[in-house]
mmCIF file of C-alpha atoms and ligand atoms in Angstrom:
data_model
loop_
_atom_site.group_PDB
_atom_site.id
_atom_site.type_symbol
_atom_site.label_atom_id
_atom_site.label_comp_id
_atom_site.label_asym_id
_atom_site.label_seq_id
_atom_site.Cartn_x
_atom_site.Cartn_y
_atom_site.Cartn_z
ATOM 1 C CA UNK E 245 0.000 0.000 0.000
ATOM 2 C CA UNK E 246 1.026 3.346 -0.991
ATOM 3 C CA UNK E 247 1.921 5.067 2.588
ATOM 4 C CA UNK E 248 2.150 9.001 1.256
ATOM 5 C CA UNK E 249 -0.415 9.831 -0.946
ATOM 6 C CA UNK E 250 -0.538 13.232 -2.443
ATOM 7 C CA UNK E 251 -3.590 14.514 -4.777
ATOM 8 C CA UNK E 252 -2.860 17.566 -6.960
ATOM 9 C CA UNK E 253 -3.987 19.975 -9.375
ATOM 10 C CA UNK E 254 -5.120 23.376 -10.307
ATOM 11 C CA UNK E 255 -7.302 25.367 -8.065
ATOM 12 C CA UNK E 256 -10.856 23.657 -8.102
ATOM 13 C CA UNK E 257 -10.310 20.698 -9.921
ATOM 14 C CA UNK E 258 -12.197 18.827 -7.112
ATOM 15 C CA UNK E 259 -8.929 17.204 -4.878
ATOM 16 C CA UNK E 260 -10.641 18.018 -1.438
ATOM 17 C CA UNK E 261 -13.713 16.268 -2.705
ATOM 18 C CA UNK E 262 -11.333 13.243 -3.194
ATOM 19 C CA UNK E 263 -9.002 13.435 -0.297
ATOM 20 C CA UNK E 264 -12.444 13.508 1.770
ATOM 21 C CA UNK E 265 -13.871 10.066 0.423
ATOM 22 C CA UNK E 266 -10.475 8.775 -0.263
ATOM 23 C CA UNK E 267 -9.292 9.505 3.423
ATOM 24 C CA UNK E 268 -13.095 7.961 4.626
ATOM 25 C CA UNK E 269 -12.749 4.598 2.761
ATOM 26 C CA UNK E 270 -8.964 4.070 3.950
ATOM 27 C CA UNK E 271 -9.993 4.248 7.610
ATOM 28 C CA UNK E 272 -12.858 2.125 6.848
ATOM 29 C CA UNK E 273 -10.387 -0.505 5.641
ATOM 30 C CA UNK E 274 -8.237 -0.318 8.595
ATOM 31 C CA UNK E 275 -5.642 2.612 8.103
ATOM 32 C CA UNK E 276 -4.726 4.972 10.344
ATOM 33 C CA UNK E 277 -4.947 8.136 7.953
ATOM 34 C CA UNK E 278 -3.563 11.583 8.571
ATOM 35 C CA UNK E 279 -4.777 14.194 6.639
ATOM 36 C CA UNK E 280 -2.899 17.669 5.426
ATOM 37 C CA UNK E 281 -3.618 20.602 3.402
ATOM 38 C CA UNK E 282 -0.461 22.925 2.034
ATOM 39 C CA UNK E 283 -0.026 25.106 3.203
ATOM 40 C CA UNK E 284 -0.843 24.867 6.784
ATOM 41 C CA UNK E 285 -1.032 21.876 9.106
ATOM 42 C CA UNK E 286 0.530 23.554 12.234
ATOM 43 C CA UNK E 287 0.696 26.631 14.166
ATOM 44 C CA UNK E 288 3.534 28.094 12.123
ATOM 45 C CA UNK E 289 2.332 26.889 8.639
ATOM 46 C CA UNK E 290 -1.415 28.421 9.197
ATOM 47 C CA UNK E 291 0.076 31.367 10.337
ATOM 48 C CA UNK E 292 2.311 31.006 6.840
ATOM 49 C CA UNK E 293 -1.020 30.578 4.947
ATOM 50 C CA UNK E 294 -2.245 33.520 6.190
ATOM 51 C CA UNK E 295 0.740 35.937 5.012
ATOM 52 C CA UNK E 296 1.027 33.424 1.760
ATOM 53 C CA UNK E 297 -2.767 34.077 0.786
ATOM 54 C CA UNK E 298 -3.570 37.651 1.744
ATOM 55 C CA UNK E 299 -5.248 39.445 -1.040
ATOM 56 C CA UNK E 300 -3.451 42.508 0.110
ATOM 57 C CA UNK E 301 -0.187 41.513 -1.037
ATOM 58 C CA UNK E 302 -1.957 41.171 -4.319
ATOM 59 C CA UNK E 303 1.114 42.592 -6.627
ATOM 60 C CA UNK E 304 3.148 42.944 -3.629
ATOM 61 C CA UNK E 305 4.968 39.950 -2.313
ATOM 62 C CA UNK E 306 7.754 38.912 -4.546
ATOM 63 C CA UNK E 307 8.098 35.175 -6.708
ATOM 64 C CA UNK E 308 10.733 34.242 -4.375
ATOM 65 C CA UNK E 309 9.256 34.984 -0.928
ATOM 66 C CA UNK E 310 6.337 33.558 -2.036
ATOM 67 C CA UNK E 311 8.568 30.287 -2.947
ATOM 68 C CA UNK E 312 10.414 30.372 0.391
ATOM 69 C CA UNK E 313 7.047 30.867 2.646
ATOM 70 C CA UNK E 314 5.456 27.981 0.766
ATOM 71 C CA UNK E 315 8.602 26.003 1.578
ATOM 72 C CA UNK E 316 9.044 26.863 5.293
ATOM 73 C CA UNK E 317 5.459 26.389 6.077
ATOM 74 C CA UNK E 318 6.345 22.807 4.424
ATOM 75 C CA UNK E 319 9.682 21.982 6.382
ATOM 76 C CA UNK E 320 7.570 22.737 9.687
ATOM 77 C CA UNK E 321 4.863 20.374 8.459
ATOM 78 C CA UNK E 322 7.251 17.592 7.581
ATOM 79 C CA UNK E 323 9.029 18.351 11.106
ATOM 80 C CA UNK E 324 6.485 18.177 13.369
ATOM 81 C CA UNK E 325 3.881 16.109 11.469
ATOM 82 C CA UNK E 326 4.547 14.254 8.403
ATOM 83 C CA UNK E 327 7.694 12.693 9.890
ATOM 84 C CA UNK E 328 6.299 11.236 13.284
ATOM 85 C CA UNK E 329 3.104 10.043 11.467
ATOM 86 C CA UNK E 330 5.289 7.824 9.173
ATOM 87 C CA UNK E 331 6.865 6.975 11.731
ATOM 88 C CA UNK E 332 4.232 5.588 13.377
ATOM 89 C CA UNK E 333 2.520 3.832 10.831
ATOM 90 C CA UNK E 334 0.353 6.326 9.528
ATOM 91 C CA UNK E 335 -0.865 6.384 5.840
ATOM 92 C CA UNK E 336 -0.694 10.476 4.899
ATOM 93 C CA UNK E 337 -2.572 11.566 2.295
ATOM 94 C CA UNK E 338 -2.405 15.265 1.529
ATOM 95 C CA UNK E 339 -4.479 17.681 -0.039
ATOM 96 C CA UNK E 340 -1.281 19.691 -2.199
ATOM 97 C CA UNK E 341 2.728 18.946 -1.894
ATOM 98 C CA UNK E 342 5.883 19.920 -3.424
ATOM 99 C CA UNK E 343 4.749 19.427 -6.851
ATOM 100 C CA UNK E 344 2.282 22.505 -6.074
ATOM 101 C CA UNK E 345 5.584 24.728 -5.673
ATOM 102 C CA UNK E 346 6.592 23.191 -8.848
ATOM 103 C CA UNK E 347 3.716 23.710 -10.885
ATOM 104 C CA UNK E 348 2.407 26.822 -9.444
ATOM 105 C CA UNK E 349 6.214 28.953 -8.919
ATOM 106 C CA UNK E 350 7.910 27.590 -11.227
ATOM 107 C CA UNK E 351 5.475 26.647 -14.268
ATOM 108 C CA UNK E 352 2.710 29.578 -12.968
ATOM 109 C CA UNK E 353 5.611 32.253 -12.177
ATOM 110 C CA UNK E 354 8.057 31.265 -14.250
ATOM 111 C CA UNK E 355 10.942 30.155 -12.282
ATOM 112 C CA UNK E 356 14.200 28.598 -12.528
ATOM 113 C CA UNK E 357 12.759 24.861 -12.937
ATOM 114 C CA UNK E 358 15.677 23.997 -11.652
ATOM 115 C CA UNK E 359 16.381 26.415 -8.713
ATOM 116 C CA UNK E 360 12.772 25.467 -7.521
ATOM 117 C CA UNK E 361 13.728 21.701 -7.284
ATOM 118 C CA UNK E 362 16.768 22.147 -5.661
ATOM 119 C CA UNK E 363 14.593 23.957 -2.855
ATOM 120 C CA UNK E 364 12.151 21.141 -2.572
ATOM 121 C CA UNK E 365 15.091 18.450 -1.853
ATOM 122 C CA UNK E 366 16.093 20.616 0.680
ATOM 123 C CA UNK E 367 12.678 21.292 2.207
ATOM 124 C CA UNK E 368 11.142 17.651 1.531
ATOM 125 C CA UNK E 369 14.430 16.108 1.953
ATOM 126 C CA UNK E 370 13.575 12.144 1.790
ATOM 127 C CA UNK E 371 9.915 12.870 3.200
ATOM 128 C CA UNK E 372 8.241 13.056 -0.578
ATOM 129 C CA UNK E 373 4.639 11.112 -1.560
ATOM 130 C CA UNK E 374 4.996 7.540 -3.334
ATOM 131 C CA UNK E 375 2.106 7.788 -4.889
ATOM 132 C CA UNK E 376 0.854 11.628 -6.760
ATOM 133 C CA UNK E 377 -2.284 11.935 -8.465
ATOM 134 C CA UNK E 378 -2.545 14.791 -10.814
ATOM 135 C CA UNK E 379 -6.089 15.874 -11.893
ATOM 136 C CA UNK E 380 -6.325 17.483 -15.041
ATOM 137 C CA UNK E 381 -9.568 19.963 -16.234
ATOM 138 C CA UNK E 382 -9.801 22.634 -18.636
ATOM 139 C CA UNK E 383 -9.178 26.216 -16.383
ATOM 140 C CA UNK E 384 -12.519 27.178 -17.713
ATOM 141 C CA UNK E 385 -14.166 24.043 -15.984
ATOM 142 C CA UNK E 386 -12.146 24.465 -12.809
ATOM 143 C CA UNK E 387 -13.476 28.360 -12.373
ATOM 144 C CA UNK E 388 -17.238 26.885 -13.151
ATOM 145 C CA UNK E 389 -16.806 25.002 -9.975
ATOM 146 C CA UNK E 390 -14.843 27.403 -8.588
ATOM 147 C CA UNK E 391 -17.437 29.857 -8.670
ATOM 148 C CA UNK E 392 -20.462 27.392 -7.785
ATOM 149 C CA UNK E 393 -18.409 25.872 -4.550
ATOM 150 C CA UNK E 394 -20.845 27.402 -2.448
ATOM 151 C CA UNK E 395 -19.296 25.760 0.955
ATOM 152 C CA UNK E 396 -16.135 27.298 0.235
ATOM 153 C CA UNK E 397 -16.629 31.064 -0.896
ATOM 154 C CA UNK E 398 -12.720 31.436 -1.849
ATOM 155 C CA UNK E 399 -11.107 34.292 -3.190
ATOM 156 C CA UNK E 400 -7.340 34.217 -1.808
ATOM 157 C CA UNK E 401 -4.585 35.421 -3.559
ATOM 158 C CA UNK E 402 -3.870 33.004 -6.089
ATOM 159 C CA UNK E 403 -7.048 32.544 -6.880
ATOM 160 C CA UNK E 404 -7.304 35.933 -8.163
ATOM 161 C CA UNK E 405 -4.888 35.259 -11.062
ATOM 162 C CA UNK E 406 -5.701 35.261 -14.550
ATOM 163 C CA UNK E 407 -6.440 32.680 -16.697
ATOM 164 C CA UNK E 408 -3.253 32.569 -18.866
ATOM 165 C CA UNK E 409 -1.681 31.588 -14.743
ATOM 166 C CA UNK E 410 -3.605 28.634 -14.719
ATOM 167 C CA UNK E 411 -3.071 27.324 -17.959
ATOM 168 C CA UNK E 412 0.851 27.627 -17.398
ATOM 169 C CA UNK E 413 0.192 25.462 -14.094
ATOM 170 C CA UNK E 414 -1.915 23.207 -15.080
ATOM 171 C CA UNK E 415 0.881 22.472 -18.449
ATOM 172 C CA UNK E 416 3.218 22.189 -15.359
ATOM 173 C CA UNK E 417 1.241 19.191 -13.938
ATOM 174 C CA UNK E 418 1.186 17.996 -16.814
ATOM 175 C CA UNK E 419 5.138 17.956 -17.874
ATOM 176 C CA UNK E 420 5.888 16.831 -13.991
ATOM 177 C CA UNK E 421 3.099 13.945 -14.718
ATOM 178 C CA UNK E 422 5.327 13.114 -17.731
ATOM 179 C CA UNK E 423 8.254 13.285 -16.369
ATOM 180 C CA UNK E 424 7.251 11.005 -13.349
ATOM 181 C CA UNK E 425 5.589 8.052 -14.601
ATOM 182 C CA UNK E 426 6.589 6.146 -11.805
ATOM 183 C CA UNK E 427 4.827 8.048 -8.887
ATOM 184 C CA UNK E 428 2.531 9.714 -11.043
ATOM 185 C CA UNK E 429 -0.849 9.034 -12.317
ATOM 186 C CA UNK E 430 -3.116 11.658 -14.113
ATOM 187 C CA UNK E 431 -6.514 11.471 -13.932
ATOM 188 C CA UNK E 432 -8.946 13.136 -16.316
ATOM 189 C CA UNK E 433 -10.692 15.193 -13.549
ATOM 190 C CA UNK E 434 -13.449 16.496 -15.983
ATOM 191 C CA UNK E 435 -15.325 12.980 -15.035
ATOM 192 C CA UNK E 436 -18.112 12.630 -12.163
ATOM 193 C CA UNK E 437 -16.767 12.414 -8.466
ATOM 194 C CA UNK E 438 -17.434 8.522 -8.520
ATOM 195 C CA UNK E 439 -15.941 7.465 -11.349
ATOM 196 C CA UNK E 440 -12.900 9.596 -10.164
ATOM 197 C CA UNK E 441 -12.901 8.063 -6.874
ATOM 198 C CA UNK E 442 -12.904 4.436 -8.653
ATOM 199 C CA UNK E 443 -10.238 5.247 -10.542
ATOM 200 C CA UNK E 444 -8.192 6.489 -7.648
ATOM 201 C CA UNK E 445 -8.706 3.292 -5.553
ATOM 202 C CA UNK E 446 -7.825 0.891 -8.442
ATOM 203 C CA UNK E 447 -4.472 2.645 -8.595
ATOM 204 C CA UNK E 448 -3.411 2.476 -4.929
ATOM 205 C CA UNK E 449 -1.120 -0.294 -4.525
ATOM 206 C CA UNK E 450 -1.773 -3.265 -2.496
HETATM 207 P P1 LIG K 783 -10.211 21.701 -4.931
HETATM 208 O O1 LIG K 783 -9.933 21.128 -3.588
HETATM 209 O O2 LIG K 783 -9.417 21.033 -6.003
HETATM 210 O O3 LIG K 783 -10.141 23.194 -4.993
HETATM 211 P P2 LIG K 783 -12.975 20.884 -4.411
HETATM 212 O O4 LIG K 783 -12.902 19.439 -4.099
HETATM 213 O O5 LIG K 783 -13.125 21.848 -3.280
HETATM 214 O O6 LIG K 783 -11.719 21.331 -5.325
HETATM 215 O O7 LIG K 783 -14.152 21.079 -5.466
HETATM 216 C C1 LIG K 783 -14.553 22.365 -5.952
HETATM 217 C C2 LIG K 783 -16.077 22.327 -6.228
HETATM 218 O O8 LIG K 783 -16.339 21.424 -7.295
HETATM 219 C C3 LIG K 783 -16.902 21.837 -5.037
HETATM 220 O O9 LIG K 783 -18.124 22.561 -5.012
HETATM 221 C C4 LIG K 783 -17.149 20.365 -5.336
HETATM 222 O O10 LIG K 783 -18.356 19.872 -4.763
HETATM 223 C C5 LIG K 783 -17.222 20.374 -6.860
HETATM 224 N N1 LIG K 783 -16.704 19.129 -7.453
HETATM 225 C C6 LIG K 783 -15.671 18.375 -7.021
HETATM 226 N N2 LIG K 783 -15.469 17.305 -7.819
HETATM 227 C C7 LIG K 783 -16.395 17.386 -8.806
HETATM 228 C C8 LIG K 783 -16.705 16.568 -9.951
HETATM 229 N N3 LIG K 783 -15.996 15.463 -10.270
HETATM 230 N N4 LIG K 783 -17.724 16.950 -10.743
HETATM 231 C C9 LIG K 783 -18.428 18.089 -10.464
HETATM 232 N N5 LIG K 783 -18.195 18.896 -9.403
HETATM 233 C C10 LIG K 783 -17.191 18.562 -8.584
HETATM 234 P P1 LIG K 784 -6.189 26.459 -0.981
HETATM 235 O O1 LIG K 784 -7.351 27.284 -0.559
HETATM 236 O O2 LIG K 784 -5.692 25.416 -0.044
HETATM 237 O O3 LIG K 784 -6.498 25.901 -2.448
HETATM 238 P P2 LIG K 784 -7.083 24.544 -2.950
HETATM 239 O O4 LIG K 784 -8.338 24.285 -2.174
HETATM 240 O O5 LIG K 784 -7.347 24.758 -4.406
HETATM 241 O O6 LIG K 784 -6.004 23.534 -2.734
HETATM 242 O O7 LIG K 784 -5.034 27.469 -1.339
HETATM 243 C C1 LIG K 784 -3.758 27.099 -1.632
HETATM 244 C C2 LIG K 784 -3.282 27.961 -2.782
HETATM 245 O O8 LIG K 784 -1.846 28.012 -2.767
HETATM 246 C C3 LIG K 784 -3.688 27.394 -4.132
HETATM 247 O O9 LIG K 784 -4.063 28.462 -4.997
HETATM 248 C C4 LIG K 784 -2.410 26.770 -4.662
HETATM 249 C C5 LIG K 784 -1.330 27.595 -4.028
HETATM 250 N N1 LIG K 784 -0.048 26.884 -3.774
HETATM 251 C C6 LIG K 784 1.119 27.311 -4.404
HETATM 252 O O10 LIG K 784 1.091 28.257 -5.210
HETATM 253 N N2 LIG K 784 2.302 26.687 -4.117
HETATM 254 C C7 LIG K 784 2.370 25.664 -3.212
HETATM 255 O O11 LIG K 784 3.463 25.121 -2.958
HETATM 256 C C8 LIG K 784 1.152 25.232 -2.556
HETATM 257 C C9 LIG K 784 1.181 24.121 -1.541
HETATM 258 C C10 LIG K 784 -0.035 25.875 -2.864
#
């Protein structure tokens, strides 16, 4: 069984749906299952998310503090929770990793590919998900839900980018989907919530 399961993709593309059921039916088969959300997850990485995703630093925080904050709110997660629930047997299954920081600074902002990786080996270290799934949808699908999510009435930061941000991350999941067959799967996430969630469970690994 896969014990660090990471879902992923652009904003509204329906992973909390999934990490929801997903996290539901493992515990219902036996797991113990910790859940995260990036950023966040402790004390220091929700008070992170709230500097990360202020819409008053709309056009004022810079690519590469926004790259570092992501990054230390991460190392503090993998501290203090990641890394003792491994420990202890725990199957984690987050909502969001490294690959977000990949796709989103360095596909969405444009970068150094390269730079950005080396950060995430030093953040992640050897604490990185065995199993990704990357959901792809049209941006113009994504916003549709987006905007009819009536639970969750967003409007942070990011999410006030423009379209032409989107479609550069989402092309970022899908090169790092490419480039990772091994840990990757991508999953057409225009599809109904249950035939998604099928699809998930017949790729975990026994
Ligand atoms: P994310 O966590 O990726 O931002 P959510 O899981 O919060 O996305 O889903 C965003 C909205 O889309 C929610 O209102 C949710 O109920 C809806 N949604 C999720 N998955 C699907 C799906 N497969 N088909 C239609 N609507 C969906
Ligand atoms: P959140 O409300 O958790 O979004 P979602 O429900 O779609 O996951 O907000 C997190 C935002 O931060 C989201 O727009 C993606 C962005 N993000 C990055 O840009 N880089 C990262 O490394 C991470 C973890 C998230």
């Amino acid at each position: 069984m896969d014990r660090f399961i990471c879902l992923e993709g652009i904003d509204g593309c329906g992973k909390s749906t999934q990490v929801a059921a997903l996290g539901d039916f493992l515990e219902k088969e036996g797991f113990k299952v910790l859940r995260i959300r990036e950023p966040g997850g402790t004390e220091i990485s929700e008070a992170i998310r709230q500097v990360i995703l202020n819409p008053g630093y709309k056009d004022k925080m810079n690519d590469l503090t926004e790259l570092f904050l992501y990054n230390a709110a991460r190392a503090q997660l993998i501290h203090e929770v990641v890394k003792p629930a491994l420990r202890k047997g725990f199957v984690v299954l987050a909502d969001r990793f490294a690959y977000s920081t990949l796709a989103y600074q360095g596909f969405g902002r444009g970068l150094d590919i390269e730079m950005v990786k080396n950060l995430l080996r030093m953040a992640c270290g050897v604490f990185f998900p065995n199993k990704t799934f990357i959901f792809d949808i049209p941006v113009s699908l994504s916003k549709e839900r987006r905007s009819n999510d009536t639970v969750n009435k967003r409007d942070d930061r990011i999410e006030k980018e423009q379209d032409d941000f989107f479609e550069r991350v989402r092309h970022g999941y899908l090169t790092i989907a490419k480039e990772n067959p091994e840990t990757c799967v991508l999953i057409n996430a225009a599809r109904s919530k249950e035939d998604i969630f099928e699809f998930i469970v017949s790729h975990l690994k026994d």
